[in-house]
XYZ file of C-alpha atoms in Angstrom:
683
model
C 23.005 9.502 -14.981
C 21.378 9.243 -11.446
C 22.994 12.268 -10.063
C 21.988 14.536 -13.338
C 18.634 13.644 -13.389
C 17.887 14.154 -9.792
C 19.502 17.460 -10.200
C 17.242 18.369 -13.092
C 14.493 17.496 -10.967
C 15.408 19.742 -8.084
C 15.941 22.637 -10.554
C 12.398 22.217 -12.266
C 10.842 21.994 -8.688
C 12.588 25.350 -7.837
C 11.215 26.996 -11.161
C 7.791 25.668 -10.338
C 7.887 26.185 -6.399
C 4.093 27.661 -6.689
C 3.101 24.796 -9.163
C 1.000 21.904 -7.416
C 1.074 19.207 -10.327
C 3.784 17.073 -11.821
C 4.279 17.873 -15.552
C 7.677 16.295 -15.519
C 7.555 13.513 -12.655
C 10.398 11.581 -11.650
C 10.268 7.936 -10.188
C 12.508 5.622 -8.452
C 10.616 2.343 -8.090
C 10.759 0.653 -11.354
C 14.695 0.064 -11.607
C 15.785 1.762 -8.145
C 17.430 4.621 -9.966
C 15.705 8.138 -10.474
C 14.053 8.054 -14.040
C 11.779 10.475 -16.089
C 8.494 8.742 -15.841
C 7.520 9.421 -19.245
C 10.714 7.394 -20.812
C 9.439 4.350 -18.457
C 7.396 1.291 -20.446
C 5.120 0.575 -17.697
C 2.224 2.405 -15.646
C 3.543 4.140 -12.667
C 1.306 6.821 -10.753
C 3.343 9.455 -8.414
C 2.539 12.047 -6.061
C 5.182 14.599 -4.622
C 5.377 16.762 -1.312
C 3.622 19.593 -2.646
C 0.530 17.854 -3.400
C 0.729 15.704 -0.265
C 0.904 18.667 1.991
C -2.154 20.132 0.435
C -3.960 16.963 1.127
C -2.924 16.806 4.939
C -2.743 12.924 4.947
C -4.496 11.524 7.934
C -5.635 8.168 6.607
C -4.035 5.882 3.883
C -7.014 6.789 1.446
C -6.099 10.571 1.600
C -2.388 9.966 0.194
C -3.255 7.553 -2.744
C -7.109 7.914 -3.858
C -6.314 10.666 -6.383
C -4.209 8.362 -8.490
C -5.866 6.638 -11.405
C -7.031 2.978 -10.617
C -6.316 3.214 -7.090
C -8.552 2.836 -3.953
C -8.293 2.717 -0.761
C -10.948 2.291 1.806
C -10.389 2.412 5.851
C -11.856 -0.680 7.653
C -13.639 -0.425 11.175
C -10.412 -0.343 12.695
C -9.790 3.326 11.519
C -6.322 3.138 10.539
C -6.760 -0.120 9.303
C -7.658 -0.526 5.084
C -8.388 -2.693 2.463
C -6.401 -2.070 -1.370
C -7.916 -2.430 -4.931
C -5.846 -1.660 -7.781
C -6.501 -3.648 -11.073
C -8.106 -6.124 -8.448
C -11.510 -6.386 -6.457
C -11.536 -4.668 -3.054
C -10.089 -7.247 -0.725
C -7.767 -8.435 1.779
C -5.650 -11.120 -0.554
C -1.924 -10.379 -0.926
C -1.548 -8.898 -4.406
C -0.053 -5.898 -3.114
C 3.951 -5.055 -2.637
C 3.730 -2.761 0.128
C 7.162 -0.756 0.602
C 8.813 2.150 2.208
C 12.002 3.798 0.885
C 12.402 0.692 -1.708
C 12.399 -1.832 1.260
C 9.337 -4.049 1.701
C 7.595 -3.332 5.314
C 6.465 -6.872 5.461
C 7.780 -10.648 4.370
C 5.521 -11.650 1.602
C 4.516 -15.052 3.580
C 3.036 -13.025 6.330
C 1.229 -10.385 4.417
C -1.173 -8.165 6.387
C -3.647 -6.398 4.386
C -3.429 -3.582 6.638
C 0.590 -3.332 5.541
C 0.432 0.658 4.737
C -0.300 1.088 8.368
C 3.189 -0.057 8.942
C 4.737 2.779 6.646
C 4.967 6.217 7.886
C 2.556 7.324 5.445
C 1.237 10.579 7.661
C 4.477 12.066 7.430
C 5.554 11.138 3.758
C 7.440 13.037 1.741
C 6.079 11.168 -1.978
C 4.347 8.169 -2.936
C 4.684 5.874 -6.103
C 2.370 3.351 -7.521
C 3.572 0.725 -9.834
C 0.552 -0.693 -11.430
C 0.478 -4.130 -12.919
C 2.912 -7.333 -12.003
C 6.247 -5.511 -10.940
C 9.491 -5.339 -12.578
C 12.158 -7.771 -12.262
C 13.199 -6.044 -8.765
C 9.931 -7.280 -7.445
C 8.960 -10.935 -6.272
C 6.043 -12.590 -4.420
C 2.958 -10.311 -3.839
C 3.749 -7.730 -6.426
C 0.989 -9.226 -8.498
C -1.286 -6.120 -8.858
C 0.771 -3.107 -7.894
C 4.018 -2.012 -5.905
C 3.278 0.881 -3.385
C 6.176 2.743 -2.610
C 6.011 5.281 0.546
C 8.901 7.436 1.009
C 9.682 8.716 4.273
C 12.261 11.587 4.294
C 13.298 14.191 1.459
C 16.796 15.165 1.070
C 18.144 16.941 4.491
C 18.194 20.865 4.176
C 21.569 22.961 3.366
C 21.040 24.734 6.492
C 19.591 24.427 9.375
C 15.537 23.943 9.549
C 13.204 23.727 12.607
C 9.407 23.021 12.366
C 6.271 22.375 14.496
C 3.182 21.573 13.332
C -0.370 21.126 15.212
C -3.831 19.957 13.365
C -6.987 20.026 15.033
C -10.398 18.480 13.809
C -14.082 17.165 13.885
C -14.568 14.273 16.398
C -11.833 15.097 18.889
C -8.908 14.892 16.249
C -5.686 16.271 17.196
C -2.232 16.008 15.717
C 1.169 17.351 16.228
C 4.648 16.661 14.741
C 8.263 18.260 15.068
C 11.078 17.939 12.344
C 14.740 19.060 12.371
C 17.264 19.220 9.334
C 20.623 20.521 8.636
C 23.574 20.027 7.154
C 26.689 19.680 9.356
C 29.589 19.732 7.144
C 30.457 18.723 3.350
C 30.066 15.041 4.656
C 27.231 14.913 6.834
C 23.526 16.035 7.097
C 20.582 14.824 8.511
C 16.530 15.057 8.805
C 14.407 13.830 11.652
C 10.927 13.926 12.618
C 8.199 12.558 14.989
C 4.476 12.889 14.959
C 1.306 12.117 17.180
C -2.209 11.755 16.310
C -5.249 11.073 18.377
C -9.151 10.963 17.516
C -12.153 10.084 19.342
C -13.895 8.798 16.238
C -17.327 9.899 14.987
C -18.490 6.341 15.916
C -18.753 4.462 19.350
C -15.649 2.680 19.949
C -13.493 4.003 17.081
C -10.942 5.879 19.057
C -7.449 5.890 17.504
C -3.674 6.760 18.530
C -1.093 6.685 16.466
C 3.026 7.835 16.148
C 5.365 7.805 14.041
C 9.051 9.010 13.830
C 11.838 9.032 10.787
C 15.338 9.829 10.912
C 17.843 10.075 7.991
C 21.353 10.547 8.041
C 23.478 11.073 4.957
C 27.232 10.622 4.934
C 30.011 10.785 2.587
C 32.816 8.354 3.241
C 35.194 9.693 0.327
C 34.820 10.424 -3.646
C 33.703 7.003 -4.634
C 31.494 5.882 -1.633
C 28.335 7.186 0.194
C 26.009 5.918 2.761
C 22.265 7.052 3.620
C 21.006 5.372 7.197
C 17.113 5.743 7.556
C 15.093 4.506 10.603
C 11.469 4.432 10.363
C 9.018 3.983 13.416
C 5.246 3.509 13.728
C 2.672 2.520 16.202
C -1.137 2.349 16.389
C -3.642 1.523 18.826
C -7.269 1.703 17.304
C -10.612 0.527 18.572
C -12.596 -1.663 16.141
C -16.197 -0.855 15.628
C -18.322 -3.286 13.354
C -20.262 -2.774 9.853
C -23.902 -2.600 9.829
C -26.121 -5.168 8.614
C -29.149 -2.629 8.107
C -28.475 0.154 5.716
C -31.002 2.500 7.209
C -28.269 3.213 10.079
C -26.102 4.789 7.414
C -29.097 6.589 6.136
C -29.914 7.786 9.742
C -26.184 8.847 10.499
C -26.083 6.319 13.392
C -23.115 6.550 15.280
C -23.314 3.297 17.036
C -20.633 0.615 16.947
C -22.673 -1.871 15.550
C -26.145 -3.257 14.896
C -25.410 -6.795 15.895
C -25.806 -7.657 19.422
C -23.105 -10.398 18.935
C -20.630 -7.606 18.705
C -21.641 -6.034 22.235
C -21.386 -9.337 23.763
C -17.894 -9.517 22.378
C -16.956 -5.885 24.059
C -18.063 -7.392 27.412
C -15.481 -10.324 26.915
C -12.613 -8.924 25.464
C -10.681 -5.580 24.223
C -11.609 -5.152 20.520
C -8.811 -3.305 19.189
C -6.319 -3.645 16.452
C -2.750 -2.857 17.312
C 0.018 -2.523 14.578
C 3.774 -2.124 15.718
C 6.427 -1.365 13.196
C 10.228 -0.486 13.101
C 13.070 -0.711 10.468
C 16.565 0.350 10.284
C 18.717 0.274 6.779
C 21.949 1.504 5.776
C 22.028 2.222 1.828
C 25.875 2.070 0.988
C 26.453 3.469 -2.759
C 29.889 2.906 -4.293
C 30.920 4.688 -7.470
C 34.523 3.189 -7.980
C 34.185 1.630 -11.271
C 33.540 3.688 -14.272
C 29.744 3.193 -15.263
C 29.147 0.925 -12.725
C 26.742 1.954 -9.418
C 27.160 -0.860 -6.719
C 24.363 -0.460 -4.139
C 24.137 -2.543 -0.770
C 21.772 -2.025 1.748
C 21.387 -4.315 4.974
C 18.344 -3.772 7.040
C 16.451 -4.941 10.141
C 12.738 -4.893 10.720
C 10.213 -5.593 13.093
C 6.390 -5.972 12.962
C 3.907 -6.898 15.444
C 0.119 -7.255 14.386
C -2.561 -7.820 17.582
C -6.148 -8.064 16.984
C -9.254 -9.880 18.164
C -10.847 -12.164 15.472
C -14.620 -10.679 15.832
C -15.562 -12.544 12.887
C -15.007 -15.784 14.996
C -17.796 -16.723 17.168
C -15.677 -17.533 20.248
C -13.609 -14.232 19.647
C -9.803 -15.645 19.786
C -6.942 -13.122 20.118
C -3.703 -13.363 17.711
C -0.473 -11.945 18.303
C 1.903 -12.192 15.379
C 5.530 -10.975 16.011
C 8.288 -11.052 13.090
C 11.829 -10.137 13.218
C 13.681 -9.702 9.969
C 17.259 -9.505 8.560
C 17.459 -8.402 5.122
C 19.951 -7.768 2.275
C 19.437 -6.265 -0.998
C 21.915 -5.650 -3.533
C 21.697 -3.701 -6.590
C 24.156 -2.835 -9.439
C 23.539 -0.497 -12.229
C 25.861 -0.664 -15.283
C 25.165 2.319 -18.056
C 26.339 2.525 -21.313
C 25.586 4.897 -24.257
C 23.460 1.807 -25.712
C 21.148 1.493 -22.228
C 21.821 0.056 -18.890
C 21.963 -3.331 -17.367
C 20.599 -3.569 -13.404
C 21.368 -6.618 -11.759
C 21.422 -8.317 -8.100
C 19.892 -9.881 -5.712
C 17.181 -9.733 -2.885
C 17.272 -11.898 0.394
C 15.289 -11.849 3.613
C 15.685 -14.517 6.976
C 12.344 -13.797 8.953
C 11.701 -15.490 12.552
C 7.888 -15.171 13.008
C 5.968 -16.329 16.182
C 2.083 -16.819 16.013
C -0.256 -17.086 19.297
C -3.840 -17.511 18.573
C -5.553 -18.043 22.031
C -8.892 -18.519 23.696
C -8.465 -15.895 26.335
C -11.988 -17.147 28.208
C -14.294 -19.784 28.299
C -17.326 -19.664 25.936
C -20.200 -21.286 24.486
C -21.589 -20.166 21.460
C -25.114 -20.356 20.069
C -26.649 -21.049 16.881
C -25.658 -23.008 14.098
C -22.146 -24.813 15.093
C -22.391 -24.172 18.701
C -19.590 -25.378 20.642
C -17.714 -24.844 24.161
C -14.240 -23.313 23.692
C -12.410 -23.339 26.653
C -9.383 -20.863 27.479
C -6.004 -21.717 26.413
C -3.975 -21.595 23.158
C -5.433 -22.640 19.738
C -2.481 -22.100 17.840
C 1.271 -21.537 19.141
C 3.670 -22.142 16.276
C 7.123 -20.186 14.953
C 8.082 -20.030 11.259
C 11.562 -19.326 10.181
C 11.062 -17.933 6.604
C 14.241 -17.469 3.788
C 13.700 -15.632 0.676
C 16.597 -15.350 -2.058
C 15.889 -13.815 -5.254
C 18.592 -13.087 -8.169
C 17.548 -10.782 -10.911
C 18.256 -8.940 -14.216
C 16.570 -6.038 -16.021
C 17.947 -4.660 -18.889
C 17.285 -1.445 -21.077
C 18.457 -1.746 -24.362
C 18.282 1.137 -27.124
C 17.754 -0.660 -30.602
C 17.881 2.914 -31.862
C 17.534 6.359 -30.756
C 13.779 6.135 -30.643
C 13.099 2.396 -29.660
C 13.982 0.631 -26.548
C 13.782 -3.039 -25.652
C 13.669 -3.829 -21.750
C 13.495 -7.617 -20.873
C 13.989 -8.773 -17.225
C 14.274 -12.055 -15.500
C 14.080 -12.786 -11.630
C 14.067 -16.197 -9.724
C 12.665 -16.429 -6.380
C 13.227 -19.164 -3.642
C 10.964 -18.801 -0.975
C 11.067 -21.581 2.323
C 9.115 -22.190 5.540
C 10.534 -23.837 8.491
C 7.307 -24.399 10.661
C 7.460 -25.518 13.934
C 4.711 -26.392 16.150
C 4.670 -25.596 19.979
C 1.790 -27.767 20.771
C 1.167 -31.453 20.419
C 1.574 -32.639 16.909
C -1.396 -33.440 14.816
C -3.723 -32.425 17.891
C -6.992 -29.918 18.416
C -8.297 -27.691 20.747
C -10.812 -28.897 23.259
C -13.572 -27.741 20.984
C -12.198 -30.016 18.029
C -12.120 -26.857 16.079
C -8.347 -25.909 15.762
C -6.113 -28.496 14.299
C -2.156 -28.242 14.815
C -0.298 -29.851 12.225
C 3.207 -31.172 13.236
C 6.323 -29.400 12.606
C 7.403 -29.487 8.659
C 9.396 -27.745 6.028
C 7.861 -26.242 2.450
C 9.409 -24.172 -0.221
C 8.370 -22.886 -3.314
C 10.287 -21.341 -6.458
C 9.366 -19.364 -9.213
C 10.897 -17.742 -12.545
C 9.169 -14.478 -13.643
C 9.851 -13.248 -16.856
C 9.403 -9.636 -18.119
C 9.652 -7.727 -21.559
C 8.884 -4.306 -22.531
C 9.278 -2.473 -25.940
C 9.436 1.463 -26.093
C 8.593 3.703 -28.946
C 9.683 7.590 -28.687
C 9.457 9.439 -31.798
C 10.239 12.672 -30.043
C 11.071 13.385 -26.317
C 7.572 14.279 -25.116
C 5.686 11.031 -26.497
C 6.366 7.484 -25.432
C 4.149 4.600 -26.871
C 5.032 1.006 -25.196
C 4.011 -2.449 -24.934
C 4.830 -4.671 -21.601
C 4.364 -8.034 -20.602
C 5.212 -9.065 -17.014
C 4.813 -12.361 -15.081
C 3.997 -12.520 -11.250
C 3.075 -14.742 -8.496
C 2.268 -14.964 -4.803
C 3.462 -17.702 -2.194
C 0.699 -19.340 -0.029
C 0.779 -17.322 3.267
C 2.280 -19.324 6.487
C -1.551 -19.272 7.876
C -3.190 -20.690 5.161
C -0.636 -23.562 5.439
C -0.253 -23.938 9.074
C -3.603 -22.462 10.819
C -5.905 -25.352 9.984
C -9.212 -26.033 11.112
C -10.647 -29.833 11.866
C -11.710 -31.436 8.634
C -9.093 -29.527 6.141
C -5.513 -31.315 7.648
C -4.367 -31.867 4.339
C -3.388 -28.772 3.177
C -1.103 -28.917 0.175
C -1.020 -25.378 -1.593
C 1.044 -24.097 -4.701
C 2.159 -20.529 -5.483
C -0.543 -18.415 -7.812
C 0.584 -17.294 -11.069
C -0.284 -13.944 -13.156
C 0.282 -12.658 -16.269
C 0.264 -8.964 -17.214
C -0.186 -7.473 -20.646
C -0.416 -3.871 -21.165
C -0.046 -0.964 -23.864
C 0.503 2.533 -22.975
C 0.926 6.101 -24.077
C 2.229 8.834 -22.224
C 2.621 12.596 -23.909
C 3.683 15.701 -22.488
C 1.949 18.796 -24.303
C 4.332 21.793 -24.682
C 5.407 21.362 -20.666
C 1.800 22.210 -19.764
C 0.158 18.718 -19.344
C 1.284 15.462 -19.170
C -1.228 12.536 -20.527
C -0.850 8.889 -19.498
C -3.147 6.266 -20.765
C -2.804 2.467 -20.537
C -4.669 -0.709 -21.250
C -4.212 -3.783 -19.292
C -5.294 -7.647 -19.246
C -4.224 -9.660 -16.510
C -4.802 -13.405 -15.608
C -4.336 -15.084 -12.347
C -4.188 -18.952 -12.350
C -4.146 -21.580 -9.302
C -6.160 -18.757 -7.282
C -6.149 -20.046 -3.725
C -9.838 -20.343 -2.863
C -12.067 -21.387 -0.128
C -13.679 -24.837 -1.315
C -17.243 -24.412 -1.000
C -17.724 -28.279 -0.299
C -15.249 -28.744 2.405
C -14.767 -25.275 3.805
C -10.811 -25.762 3.199
C -8.170 -23.976 1.094
C -7.598 -25.132 -2.545
C -5.638 -24.155 -5.638
C -7.706 -23.995 -8.860
C -9.399 -20.793 -8.991
C -8.754 -18.555 -12.289
C -9.962 -15.212 -12.914
C -9.486 -12.352 -15.651
C -8.885 -8.409 -14.970
C -8.821 -5.965 -17.719
C -9.255 -2.136 -17.914
C -7.966 1.213 -19.213
C -6.417 3.744 -16.892
C -5.935 7.778 -17.809
C -4.573 10.640 -15.896
C -4.254 14.268 -17.046
C -2.207 16.713 -15.092
C -2.328 20.082 -16.520
C -1.530 23.690 -16.065
C -4.586 25.667 -17.449
C -3.196 28.937 -16.580
C -0.792 30.423 -14.128
C -3.109 30.319 -11.758
C -5.386 27.219 -12.359
C -3.964 23.714 -12.538
C -5.809 20.467 -12.794
C -5.454 16.814 -12.070
C -7.769 14.544 -13.511
C -7.570 10.493 -13.168
C -10.225 7.816 -14.478
C -10.347 3.971 -15.026
C -12.525 1.636 -16.086
C -12.223 -2.128 -15.302
C -13.705 -5.686 -15.329
C -13.165 -8.308 -13.151
C -14.304 -11.801 -13.866
C -13.954 -15.583 -12.712
C -12.979 -17.837 -15.418
C -15.006 -20.771 -16.052
C -15.621 -21.496 -12.232
C -17.516 -24.199 -11.448
C -20.009 -22.595 -9.440
C -19.664 -19.243 -10.251
C -19.126 -19.382 -14.304
C -17.690 -16.145 -15.607
C -19.442 -14.016 -13.234
C -18.168 -10.434 -12.362
C -16.298 -10.441 -9.161
C -17.680 -8.877 -6.122
C -16.529 -5.565 -4.949
C -15.256 -4.268 -8.077
C -16.682 -1.161 -9.360
C -16.446 -0.728 -13.130
C -15.537 2.814 -12.936
C -13.100 4.993 -10.230
C -12.595 8.753 -11.293
C -11.091 11.546 -9.407
C -10.948 15.320 -10.641
C -8.892 18.048 -8.871
C -9.050 21.986 -9.812
C -6.034 23.897 -8.075
C -6.276 27.785 -7.562
C -3.051 29.679 -7.199
C -4.044 33.062 -6.922
C -1.428 35.786 -8.348
C -2.923 38.424 -5.673
C -2.329 36.301 -2.711
C 1.429 34.655 -3.030
C 1.489 31.486 -0.956
C -2.140 30.491 -0.999
C -3.249 27.245 -2.459
C -6.885 26.016 -2.998
C -7.966 22.729 -4.037
C -11.468 21.527 -4.995
C -11.709 17.778 -5.138
C -14.412 15.171 -6.343
C -14.261 11.524 -5.794
C -16.393 8.819 -7.810
C -16.636 5.157 -7.259
C -18.984 3.302 -9.363
C -21.548 0.418 -8.456
C -20.561 -3.149 -8.099
C -21.897 -6.721 -7.005
C -22.190 -7.274 -3.145
C -21.311 -11.013 -3.791
C -20.077 -13.211 -6.617
C -23.253 -15.217 -7.035
C -24.970 -11.864 -7.486
C -27.683 -13.041 -5.173
C -28.306 -9.413 -4.374
C -28.638 -6.062 -6.172
C -25.569 -3.891 -6.903
C -24.260 -1.235 -4.302
C -24.635 2.086 -6.099
C -20.958 3.498 -5.121
C -20.646 6.978 -3.969
C -19.718 10.338 -5.197
C -18.148 13.016 -2.813
C -16.502 16.311 -2.790
C -13.741 17.648 -0.525
C -12.201 21.278 -0.079
C -8.518 21.752 0.711
C -6.335 24.995 1.351
C -2.735 25.885 2.366
C -1.488 29.244 2.629
C 2.353 30.138 3.175
C 1.944 33.517 5.268
C 5.524 34.087 5.354
C 8.814 31.879 5.332
C 8.230 30.813 9.105
C 4.362 30.360 9.501
C 2.096 28.175 7.184
C -1.945 27.767 7.672
C -3.763 24.662 6.425
C -7.472 23.653 6.558
C -9.861 21.065 4.755
C -13.359 19.966 4.613
C -13.840 16.321 3.675
C -17.396 14.874 2.422
C -18.226 18.660 1.990
C -22.198 17.709 1.177
C -22.088 15.101 4.140
C -22.886 12.322 1.842
C -24.221 9.112 3.771
C -22.556 6.224 2.083
C -20.677 2.968 2.591
C -16.955 2.563 1.836
C -17.600 -1.176 1.658
C -20.782 -3.211 0.904
C -21.153 -6.936 0.754
C -23.529 -9.988 1.115
C -22.178 -12.851 3.027
C -23.431 -15.519 4.926
C -27.466 -14.342 4.389
C -26.807 -10.868 5.542
C -25.768 -7.535 3.818
C -22.920 -5.858 5.550
C -21.943 -2.323 5.124
C -18.806 -0.108 6.261
C -20.227 3.512 7.275
C -18.469 6.340 5.927
C -16.751 9.022 7.763
C -19.452 12.097 7.955
C -18.497 15.673 7.006
C -15.407 16.611 8.770
C -13.439 19.969 9.440
C -9.610 20.188 10.135
C -7.272 23.370 10.547
C -3.662 23.627 11.272
C -0.525 25.470 11.235
C 3.170 25.041 10.857
C 6.173 27.457 12.504
C 9.619 27.214 11.217
C 12.762 28.847 12.102
């Protein structure tokens, strides 16, 4: 089944070589095997290589913001980002970031900049499974699973390409890729890239490197292996936001309007540094009739370094993680449907050093003297094991029932490397004694799909999800809040949807969802510590329509309307949550002129609606923004390709994120109009 669908997708791609939009998309994320999206009883958005090439990805938002209900915004650290999918914009661990079907970070050590670990700038495709994940996914797969695919299948004959791109504000990038089939049993693809930008604001210089290697080997008629290596390294200066919105209106290029930020620059290195590497080997066995056995061992390395500029004493963070993982999946297919079952496992050794790098005396409220030295120094050994089963059972030829069940066990073994139950010299940071914590959760799933005809799917879906407390919530504790005892958050997603293909010329997807989150981990307004007890309700509709209007014009339109509210909060009642615009929209018009074969032009409009800046609704809503982009790609010959784009074409002055906290307004300025152009040469 897997091979036949993949073969069909390759034939369709060949027939529609000049097309950009996907009328019959294929997805692998939901069950681990290639499936037609129209047949899946869930909401999943996809983007393939043709559209990604036209996007000319520089930032994570370039890759994802055209998908329905998806909003990625870059932070002051340039490659850093925040995510909003069926949730308000934020940094909490409600998303499972993956590359090639493998998580890029362990659940207990969520980094909201997680897409920076992936090789997103050279991605071959991307998928977003919205709502709680299927039985294949556990902690953090609450609002969405984002899966970035690194490299496509190796070429049949030798291919070498070199690509360069230059743009505004000192941007420049270069990449090289090579691929070949050595013989009938061996093939490979490898690429590497480097990017530099001076940034349009002061102190926003960034450097980034990516590399991917794929090696496919057929062992015999029943066994094959796919080896993947991914690497990324980012070093980015970190600018501050603005408190005064007139700085945005006046196009200020300053790194901040807060004197404390410039004091920080004098004392320490205000940068974000992300390091990531992963190697995996996916073994597939077809020895048994109707049964495919997949085993994927992997080794992963993560490192996250930054200066906590939001703390007055400017401590530095260095979190390093080594992970050994093993994914085991079995797919059994019969005329009545299929069963996907297996287990996931991970063991991670984490070390965290949170240091005061210099003596400092702060001023104002809570003024203290901090002496140079360790604030936190601890290690955590993390273990995760999760068996699961997913079933697709054909009740009739038109009616499919899809139940699923997953059991997760997660444990922390925490070792404090400083004196147990001690504090730092300022009596601010508390270091708990070494201990162990564990969590377990059973996640049921159920979906029903009705396909009265091959081009129409009506479905309903329920999925339970959860997310465990992060290690830093448990062990990076402040004085006065020593007795931390947190449970996992739980979520329930209810969804109805429709998918319709119109004469293979248009593909429509509609989904309506209602999601509850209980036992939310919140900061207690009275004590300042963290506790369970919050609850929220998230509901909305999502729509996308991809169309081949004529042979020369295509379109892709996405729209979402959502409401995110607290549920009987003691302080906030049923207030709408901040950072959550009701409306998101993206429209793309593609022009593929017959008179100039190889040219593709795209005009894009992106809209983000207004939203509250704080949960208490102390200040007015921020208005949101609306911008336009123009992108073009021209394949001049088999060897030469030229591409260019203009972003924020009207040079709109706006904030990508606006909030009100601690009595101050806070705005992250958006990039001004920018120009980029590049070329690719193949031989």
